[in-house]
Coordinates of C-alpha atoms and ligand atoms in Angstrom, one line a residue:
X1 CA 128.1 100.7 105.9
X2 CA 125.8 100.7 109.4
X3 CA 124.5 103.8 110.9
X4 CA 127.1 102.7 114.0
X5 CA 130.0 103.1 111.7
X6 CA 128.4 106.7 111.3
X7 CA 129.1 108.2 114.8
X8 CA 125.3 107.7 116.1
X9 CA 125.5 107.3 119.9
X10 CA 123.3 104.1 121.2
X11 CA 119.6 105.4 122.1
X12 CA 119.3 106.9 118.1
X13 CA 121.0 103.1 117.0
X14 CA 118.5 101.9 119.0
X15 CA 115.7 103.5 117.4
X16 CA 116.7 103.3 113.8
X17 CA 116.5 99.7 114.5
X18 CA 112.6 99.6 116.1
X19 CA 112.5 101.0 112.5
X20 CA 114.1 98.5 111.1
X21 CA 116.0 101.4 108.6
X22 CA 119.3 98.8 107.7
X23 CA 121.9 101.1 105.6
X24 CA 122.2 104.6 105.6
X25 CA 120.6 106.4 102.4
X26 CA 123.5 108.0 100.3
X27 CA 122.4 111.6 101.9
X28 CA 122.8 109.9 104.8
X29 CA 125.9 108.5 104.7
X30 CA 127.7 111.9 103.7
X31 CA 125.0 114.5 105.5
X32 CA 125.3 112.4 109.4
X33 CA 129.4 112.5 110.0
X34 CA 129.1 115.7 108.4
X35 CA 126.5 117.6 110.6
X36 CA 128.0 115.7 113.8
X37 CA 131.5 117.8 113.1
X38 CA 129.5 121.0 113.1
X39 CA 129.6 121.8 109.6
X40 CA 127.2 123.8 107.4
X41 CA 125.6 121.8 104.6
X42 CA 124.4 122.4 101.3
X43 CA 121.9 119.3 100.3
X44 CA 120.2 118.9 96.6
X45 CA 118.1 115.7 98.1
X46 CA 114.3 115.2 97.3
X47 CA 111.8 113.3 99.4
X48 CA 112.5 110.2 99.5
X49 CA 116.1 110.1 99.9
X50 CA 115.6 109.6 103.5
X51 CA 117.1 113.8 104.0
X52 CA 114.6 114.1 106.6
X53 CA 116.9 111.9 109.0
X54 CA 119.7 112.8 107.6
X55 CA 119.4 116.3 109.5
X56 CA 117.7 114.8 111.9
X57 CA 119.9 112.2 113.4
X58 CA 123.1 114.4 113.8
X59 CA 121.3 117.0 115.2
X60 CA 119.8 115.0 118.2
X61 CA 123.3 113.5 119.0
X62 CA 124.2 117.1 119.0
X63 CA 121.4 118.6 121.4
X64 CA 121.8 115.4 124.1
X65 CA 126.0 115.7 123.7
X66 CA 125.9 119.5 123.9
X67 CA 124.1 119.3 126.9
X68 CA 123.1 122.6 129.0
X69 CA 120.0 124.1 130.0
X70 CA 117.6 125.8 127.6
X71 CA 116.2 129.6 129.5
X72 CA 112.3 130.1 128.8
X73 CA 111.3 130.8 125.3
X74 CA 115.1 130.2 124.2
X75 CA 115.4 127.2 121.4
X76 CA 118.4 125.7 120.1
X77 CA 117.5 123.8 116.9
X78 CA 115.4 125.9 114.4
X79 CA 114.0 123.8 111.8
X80 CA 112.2 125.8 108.8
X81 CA 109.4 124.0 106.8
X82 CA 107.3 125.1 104.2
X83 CA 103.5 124.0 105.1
X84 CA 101.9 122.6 107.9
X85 CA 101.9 119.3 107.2
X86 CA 105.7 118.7 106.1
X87 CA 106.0 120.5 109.6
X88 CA 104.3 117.6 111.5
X89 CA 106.0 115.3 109.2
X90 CA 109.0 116.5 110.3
X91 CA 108.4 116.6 114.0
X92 CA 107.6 113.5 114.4
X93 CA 110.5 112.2 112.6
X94 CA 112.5 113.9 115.7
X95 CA 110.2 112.7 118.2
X96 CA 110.2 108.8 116.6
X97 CA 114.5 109.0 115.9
X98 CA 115.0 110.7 119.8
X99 CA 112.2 108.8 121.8
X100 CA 114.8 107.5 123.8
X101 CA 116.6 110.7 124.7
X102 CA 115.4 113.5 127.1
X103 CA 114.9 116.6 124.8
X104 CA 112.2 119.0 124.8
X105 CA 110.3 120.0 121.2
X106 CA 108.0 121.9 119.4
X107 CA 105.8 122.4 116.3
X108 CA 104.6 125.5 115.3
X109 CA 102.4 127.0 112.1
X110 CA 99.6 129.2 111.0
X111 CA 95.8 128.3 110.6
X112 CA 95.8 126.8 114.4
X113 CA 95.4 129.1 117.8
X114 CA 98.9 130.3 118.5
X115 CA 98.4 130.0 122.3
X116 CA 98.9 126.4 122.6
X117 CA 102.2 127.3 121.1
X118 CA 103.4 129.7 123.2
X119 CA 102.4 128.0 126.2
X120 CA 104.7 125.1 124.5
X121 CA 107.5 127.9 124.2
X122 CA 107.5 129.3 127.7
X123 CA 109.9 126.4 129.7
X124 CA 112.1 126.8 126.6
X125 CA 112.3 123.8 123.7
X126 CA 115.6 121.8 122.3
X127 CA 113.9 121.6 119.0
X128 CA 111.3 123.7 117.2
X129 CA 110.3 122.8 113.3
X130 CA 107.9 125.7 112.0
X131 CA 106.3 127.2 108.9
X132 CA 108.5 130.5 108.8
X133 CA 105.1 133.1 108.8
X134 CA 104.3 131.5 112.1
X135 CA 107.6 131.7 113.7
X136 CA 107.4 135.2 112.5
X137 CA 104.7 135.9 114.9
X138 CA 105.7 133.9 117.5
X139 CA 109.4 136.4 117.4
X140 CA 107.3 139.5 116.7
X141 CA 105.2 138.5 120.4
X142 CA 108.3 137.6 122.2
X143 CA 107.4 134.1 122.3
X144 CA 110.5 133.0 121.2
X145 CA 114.2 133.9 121.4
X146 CA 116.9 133.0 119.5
X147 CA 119.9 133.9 121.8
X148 CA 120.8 130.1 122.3
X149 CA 120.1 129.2 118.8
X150 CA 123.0 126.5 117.9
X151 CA 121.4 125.7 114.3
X152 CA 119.2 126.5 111.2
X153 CA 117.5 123.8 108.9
X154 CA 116.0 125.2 106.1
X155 CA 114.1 122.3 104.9
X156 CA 112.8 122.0 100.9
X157 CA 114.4 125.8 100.6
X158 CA 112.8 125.7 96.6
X159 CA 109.6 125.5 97.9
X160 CA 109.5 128.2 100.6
X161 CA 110.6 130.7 97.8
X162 CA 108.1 129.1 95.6
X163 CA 105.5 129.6 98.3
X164 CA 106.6 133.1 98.8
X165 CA 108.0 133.2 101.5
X166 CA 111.3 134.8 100.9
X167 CA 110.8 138.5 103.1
X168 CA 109.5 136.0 106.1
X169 CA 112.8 134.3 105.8
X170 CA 114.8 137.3 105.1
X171 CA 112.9 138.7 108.7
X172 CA 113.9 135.5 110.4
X173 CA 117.5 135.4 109.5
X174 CA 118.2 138.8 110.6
X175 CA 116.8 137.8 114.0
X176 CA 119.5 134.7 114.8
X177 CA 123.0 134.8 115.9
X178 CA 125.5 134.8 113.3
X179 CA 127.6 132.4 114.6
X180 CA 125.5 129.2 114.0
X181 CA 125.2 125.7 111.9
X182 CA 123.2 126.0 109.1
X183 CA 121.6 123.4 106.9
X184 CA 120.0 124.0 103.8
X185 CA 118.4 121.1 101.9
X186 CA 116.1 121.5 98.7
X187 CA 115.0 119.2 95.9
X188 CA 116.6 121.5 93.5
X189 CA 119.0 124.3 93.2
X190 CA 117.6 127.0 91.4
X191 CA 119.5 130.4 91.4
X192 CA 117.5 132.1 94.0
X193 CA 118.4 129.1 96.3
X194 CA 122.3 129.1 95.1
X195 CA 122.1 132.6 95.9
X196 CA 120.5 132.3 99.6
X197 CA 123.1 129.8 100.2
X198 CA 126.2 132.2 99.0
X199 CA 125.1 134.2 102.1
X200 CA 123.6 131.7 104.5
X201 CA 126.4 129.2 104.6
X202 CA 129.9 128.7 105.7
X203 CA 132.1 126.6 103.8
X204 CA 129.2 124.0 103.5
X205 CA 129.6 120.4 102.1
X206 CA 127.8 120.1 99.0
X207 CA 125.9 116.9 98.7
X208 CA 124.1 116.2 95.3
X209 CA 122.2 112.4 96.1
X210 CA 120.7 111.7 92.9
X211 CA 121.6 114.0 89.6
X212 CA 120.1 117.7 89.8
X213 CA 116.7 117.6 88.7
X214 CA 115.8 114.5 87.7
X215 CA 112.8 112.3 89.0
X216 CA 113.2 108.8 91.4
X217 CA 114.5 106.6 89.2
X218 CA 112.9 103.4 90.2
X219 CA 109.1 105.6 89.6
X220 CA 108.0 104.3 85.8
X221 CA 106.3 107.4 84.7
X222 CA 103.9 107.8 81.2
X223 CA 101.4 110.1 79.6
X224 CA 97.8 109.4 79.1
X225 CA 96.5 111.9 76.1
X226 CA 92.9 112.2 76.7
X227 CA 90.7 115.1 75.9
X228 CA 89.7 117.8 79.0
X229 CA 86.1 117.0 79.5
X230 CA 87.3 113.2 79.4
X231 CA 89.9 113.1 82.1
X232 CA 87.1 111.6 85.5
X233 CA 85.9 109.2 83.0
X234 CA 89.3 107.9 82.1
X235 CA 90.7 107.8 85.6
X236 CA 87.4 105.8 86.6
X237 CA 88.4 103.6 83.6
X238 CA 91.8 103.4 84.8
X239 CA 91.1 102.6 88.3
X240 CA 89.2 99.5 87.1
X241 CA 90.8 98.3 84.6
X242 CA 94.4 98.4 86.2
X243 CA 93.0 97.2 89.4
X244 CA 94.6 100.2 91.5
X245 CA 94.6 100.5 95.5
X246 CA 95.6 103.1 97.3
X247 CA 96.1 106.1 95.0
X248 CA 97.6 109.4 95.5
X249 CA 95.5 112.3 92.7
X250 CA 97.1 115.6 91.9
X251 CA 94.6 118.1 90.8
X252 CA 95.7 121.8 89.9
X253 CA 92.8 123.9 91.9
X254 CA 91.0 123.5 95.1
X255 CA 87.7 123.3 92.8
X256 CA 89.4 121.1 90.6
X257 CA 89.6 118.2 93.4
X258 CA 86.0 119.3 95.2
X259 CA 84.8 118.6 91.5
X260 CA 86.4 115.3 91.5
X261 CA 86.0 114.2 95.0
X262 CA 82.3 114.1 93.7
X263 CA 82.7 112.4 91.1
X264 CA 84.5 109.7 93.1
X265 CA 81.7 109.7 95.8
X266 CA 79.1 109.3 93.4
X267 CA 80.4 106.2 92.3
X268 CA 80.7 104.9 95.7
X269 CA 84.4 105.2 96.3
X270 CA 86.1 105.8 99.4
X271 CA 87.7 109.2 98.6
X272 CA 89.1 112.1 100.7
X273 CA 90.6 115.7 99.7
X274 CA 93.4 117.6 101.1
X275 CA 93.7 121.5 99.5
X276 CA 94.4 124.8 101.5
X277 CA 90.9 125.6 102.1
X278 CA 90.3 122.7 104.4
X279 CA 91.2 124.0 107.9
X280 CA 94.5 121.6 109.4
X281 CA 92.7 119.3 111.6
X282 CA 90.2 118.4 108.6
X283 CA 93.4 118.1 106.3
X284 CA 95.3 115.7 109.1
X285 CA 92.2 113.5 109.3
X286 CA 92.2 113.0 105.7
X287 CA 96.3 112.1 105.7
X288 CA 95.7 109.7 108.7
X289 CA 92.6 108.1 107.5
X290 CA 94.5 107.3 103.4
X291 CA 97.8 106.1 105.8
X292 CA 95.4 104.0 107.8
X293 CA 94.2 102.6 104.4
X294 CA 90.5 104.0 105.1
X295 CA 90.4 105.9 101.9
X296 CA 91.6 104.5 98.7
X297 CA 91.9 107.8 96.6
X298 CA 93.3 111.0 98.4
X299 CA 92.8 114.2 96.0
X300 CA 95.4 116.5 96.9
X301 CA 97.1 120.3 95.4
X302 CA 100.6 120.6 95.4
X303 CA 100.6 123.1 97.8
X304 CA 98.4 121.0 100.2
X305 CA 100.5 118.0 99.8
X306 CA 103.6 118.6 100.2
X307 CA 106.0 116.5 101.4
X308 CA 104.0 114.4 103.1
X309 CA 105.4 111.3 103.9
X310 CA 103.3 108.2 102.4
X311 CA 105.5 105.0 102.5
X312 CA 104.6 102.1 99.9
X313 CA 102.7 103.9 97.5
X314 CA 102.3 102.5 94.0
X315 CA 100.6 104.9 92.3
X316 CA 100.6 108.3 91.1
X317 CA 98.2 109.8 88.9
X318 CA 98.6 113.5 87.3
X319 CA 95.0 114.3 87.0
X320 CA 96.5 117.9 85.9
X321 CA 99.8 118.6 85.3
X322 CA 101.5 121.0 87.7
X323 CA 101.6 124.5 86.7
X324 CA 105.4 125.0 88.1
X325 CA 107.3 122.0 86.6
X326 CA 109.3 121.0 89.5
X327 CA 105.8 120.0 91.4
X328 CA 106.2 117.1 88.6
X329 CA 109.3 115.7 90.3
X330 CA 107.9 116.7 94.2
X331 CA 105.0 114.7 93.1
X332 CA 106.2 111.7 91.3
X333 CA 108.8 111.4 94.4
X334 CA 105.4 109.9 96.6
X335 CA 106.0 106.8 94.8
X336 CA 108.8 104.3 94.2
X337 CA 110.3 105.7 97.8
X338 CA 113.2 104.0 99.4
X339 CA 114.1 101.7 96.7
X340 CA 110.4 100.9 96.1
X341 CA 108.8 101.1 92.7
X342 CA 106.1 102.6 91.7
X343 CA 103.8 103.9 88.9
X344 CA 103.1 108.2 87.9
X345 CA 101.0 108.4 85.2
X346 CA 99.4 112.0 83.9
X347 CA 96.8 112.2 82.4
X348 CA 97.4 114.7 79.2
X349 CA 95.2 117.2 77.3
X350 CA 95.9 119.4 74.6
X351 CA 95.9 122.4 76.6
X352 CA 98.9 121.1 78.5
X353 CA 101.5 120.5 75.9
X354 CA 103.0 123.6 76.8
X355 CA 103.2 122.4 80.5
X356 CA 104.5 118.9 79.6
X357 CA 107.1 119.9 77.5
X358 CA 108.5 122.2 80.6
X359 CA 108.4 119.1 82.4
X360 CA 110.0 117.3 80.0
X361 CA 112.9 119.5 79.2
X362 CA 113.7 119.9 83.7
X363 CA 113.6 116.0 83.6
X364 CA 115.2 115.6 80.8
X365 CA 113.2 113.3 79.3
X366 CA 110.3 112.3 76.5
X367 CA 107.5 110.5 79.0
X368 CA 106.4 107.7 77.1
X369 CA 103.0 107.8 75.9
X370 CA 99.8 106.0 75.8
X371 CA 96.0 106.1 74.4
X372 CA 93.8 104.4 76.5
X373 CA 91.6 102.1 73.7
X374 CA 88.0 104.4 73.6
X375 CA 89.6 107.5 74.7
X376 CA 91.9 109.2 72.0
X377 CA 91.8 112.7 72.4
X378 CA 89.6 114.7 69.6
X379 CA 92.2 117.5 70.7
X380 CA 95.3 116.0 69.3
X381 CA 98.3 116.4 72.1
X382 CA 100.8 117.7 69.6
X383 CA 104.2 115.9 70.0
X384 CA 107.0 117.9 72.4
X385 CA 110.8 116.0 73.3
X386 CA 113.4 116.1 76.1
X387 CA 115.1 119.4 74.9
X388 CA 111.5 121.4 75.5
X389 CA 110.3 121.9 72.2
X390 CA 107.1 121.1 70.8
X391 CA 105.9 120.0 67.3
X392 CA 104.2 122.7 65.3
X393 CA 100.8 122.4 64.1
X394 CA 101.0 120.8 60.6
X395 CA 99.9 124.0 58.4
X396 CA 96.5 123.7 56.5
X397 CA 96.5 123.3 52.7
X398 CA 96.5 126.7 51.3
X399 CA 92.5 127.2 49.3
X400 CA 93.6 127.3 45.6
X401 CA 92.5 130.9 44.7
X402 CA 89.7 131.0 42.7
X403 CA 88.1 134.0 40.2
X404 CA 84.7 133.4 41.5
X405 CA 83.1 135.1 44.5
X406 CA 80.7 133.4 46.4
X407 CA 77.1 134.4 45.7
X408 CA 75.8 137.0 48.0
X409 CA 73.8 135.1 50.9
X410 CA 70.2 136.3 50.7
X411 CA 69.3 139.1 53.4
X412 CA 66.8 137.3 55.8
X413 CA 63.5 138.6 56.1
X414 CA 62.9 140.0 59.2
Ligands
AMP1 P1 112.5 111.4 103.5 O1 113.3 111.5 102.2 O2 113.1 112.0 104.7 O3 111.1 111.9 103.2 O4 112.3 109.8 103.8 C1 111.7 108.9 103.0 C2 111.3 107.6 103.7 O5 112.4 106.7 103.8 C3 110.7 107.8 105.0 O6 109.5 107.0 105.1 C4 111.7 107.2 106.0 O7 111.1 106.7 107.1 C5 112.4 106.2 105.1 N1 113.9 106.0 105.5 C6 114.7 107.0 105.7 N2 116.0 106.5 105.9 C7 115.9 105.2 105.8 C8 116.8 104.1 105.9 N3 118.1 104.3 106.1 N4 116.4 102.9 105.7 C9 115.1 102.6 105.4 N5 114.1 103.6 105.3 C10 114.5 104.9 105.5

């Protein structure tokens, strides 16, 4: 199959070659002809799958065939993100699949001056991708209108409702015209998402890329028990030992990766952090400078990190496991993209079984694990399997009751 045999008009076929993207992806291949014919769409694809041009494509062959003239602050293709950086991730997808076609767009989310966004807003745009508080404010000051709207991507729906963002959402769907194309994608299909989709949707094509819930296949993923206090000096270990480059870190709290970061820096390595307190630019930077291959180890929280798009990346490492299970198979999806494969390794305590048997029992799956030579855990990591369970502690040997009492411990002297 070629993207030609899709329906994609010359200028996008002319781009996705610069890119030199071959085939379709499977989401592809159903979402494009799909989308073309106007349909609503109802996508269980993770990052990865190539969903981002998937939606993409389609809908700039729609905006250039449609043709017409966009009034001031109107916008015809409303693209909802969930963070900042997923919405510049997405953007530029649009602006790198339609360089060759005249369409105006925008990018629009909190933490920045709005200003620079409204200015953007004024002539009117073809495309917008936002974070959906943002957009919110941008309605609420009449900065943007939805009169023209032709259609709505909800992009990564789980995590939005994850993030919280379900009465901004509710707020923004009230605002648009009923009549519309709407696309919903999302990594999985929880029942708050079915639900949202019952009423969002209009006879949508279901698409389901790779089985419900499951991670990348092609990502060879283990456990590392290790005790807490342990876990820097094992990754250090690690790092050496397996000879790692570039790696992507997952740490649970902001002052989780600030802790690490020094850690890292002590020991002279070229290290960088993403988490929400950094303000966007600083958070950018970092992304740009691990792309560039400036930094070798990028520190990043789920919420920070998400779905950004890091292409050839062996290697994963869980430095915590995620507190919301799914983040397993969001995070685990940086590697082994597009057919490439790639390593996610956690690194386990004790006081995560609870949290590894969750993942587990969504992925289906007992993770094979390991103990690194020199770094057993004193903390034993009781055993859990793929159906969520986890092994009970082995009870202690009752004390055989005796008719003596202990003697009376002499009162200190004070
Ligand atoms: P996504 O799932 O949208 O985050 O895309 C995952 C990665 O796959 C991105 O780096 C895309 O540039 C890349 N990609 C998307 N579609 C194709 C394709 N048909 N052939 C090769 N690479 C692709």
């Amino acid at each position: 199959m070629t993207f030609a045999s899709l329906g994609l008009i010359d200028p996008l076929l002319q781009a996705l070659s610069g890119l030199d993207y071959k085939t379709p992806t499977p989401v592809q291949a159903r979402a494009v002809p799909a989308v073309l014919a106007g349909r609503d769409l109802m996508a269980a694809a993770q990052t990865g799958t190539g969903k981002t041009a998937a939606f993409a494509l389609p809908l700039l062959q729609r905006l250039v065939m449609g043709g017409g003239q966009v009034g001031s602050n109107a916008v015809r293709v409303l693209v909802l993100v969930p963070t900042r950086e997923l919405a510049e991730q997405v953007h530029e997808s649009f602006r790198t699949y339609g360089g060759n076609l005249p369409l105006r767009s925008c990018v629009a989310y909190g933490g920045v001056s709005i200003n620079p966004q409204m200015m953007k807003l004024r002539k009117g745009v073809d495309l917008m991708v936002a974070t959906p508080g943002r957009l919110l404010d941008l309605y609420r000051q009449n900065a943007v209108k939805f009169t023209q709207l032709e259609t709505l991507v909800l992009d990564e729906a789980d995590r939005m409702l994850d993030l919280g963002f379900a009465r901004e959402l509710d707020a923004v769907f009230a605002a648009l015209p009923a009549t519309r194309q709407t696309l919903l994608f999302s990594a999985t299909f929880s029942e708050p998402i079915r639900a949202l989709a019952a009423t969002m949707l209009r006879d949508p094509l279901s698409i389901e890329v790779s089985p419900r819930n499951t991670t990348v296949k092609a990502v060879r993923q283990w456990v590392v028990t290790v005790d807490k206090k342990r876990k820097a000096e094992l990754f250090l270990h690690l790092l050496e030992k397996k000879r790692w480059g570039q790696v992507l870190v997952f740490v649970k709290t902001r002052k989780g990766v600030d802790q690490l970061i020094e850690i890292l820096l002590a020991h002279g390595l070229q290290a960088d952090a993403i988490h929400g307190d950094k303000p966007q630019p600083a958070r950018l930077r970092a992304l740009d400078r691990f792309k560039a291959g400036e930094v070798q180890i990028l520190v990043a929280t789920d919420v920070a990190a998400r779905g950004l798009d890091i292409d050839d990346l062996p290697q994963v490492v869980n430095f915590d496991l995620p507190i919301v299970a799914e983040d397993y198979i969001h995070r685990t999806g940086r590697t082994g993209r597009a057919g490439a494969s790639g390593d996610a390794i956690s690194l386990v305590c004790a006081d995560e079984v609870a949290l590894l048997a969750a993942i587990e029992a969504l992925t289906r799956q007992t993770l094979k694990r390991i103990e690194e030579p020199g770094f057993a855990p004193e903390h034993r990591v009781p055993m859990t399997s793929a159906d969520g369970s986890v092994e009970k502690k082995p009870k202690k040997p009752k004390k055989p009751k005796t008719h003596f009492t202990a003697p009376a411990k002499p009162v200190p002297r004070r």
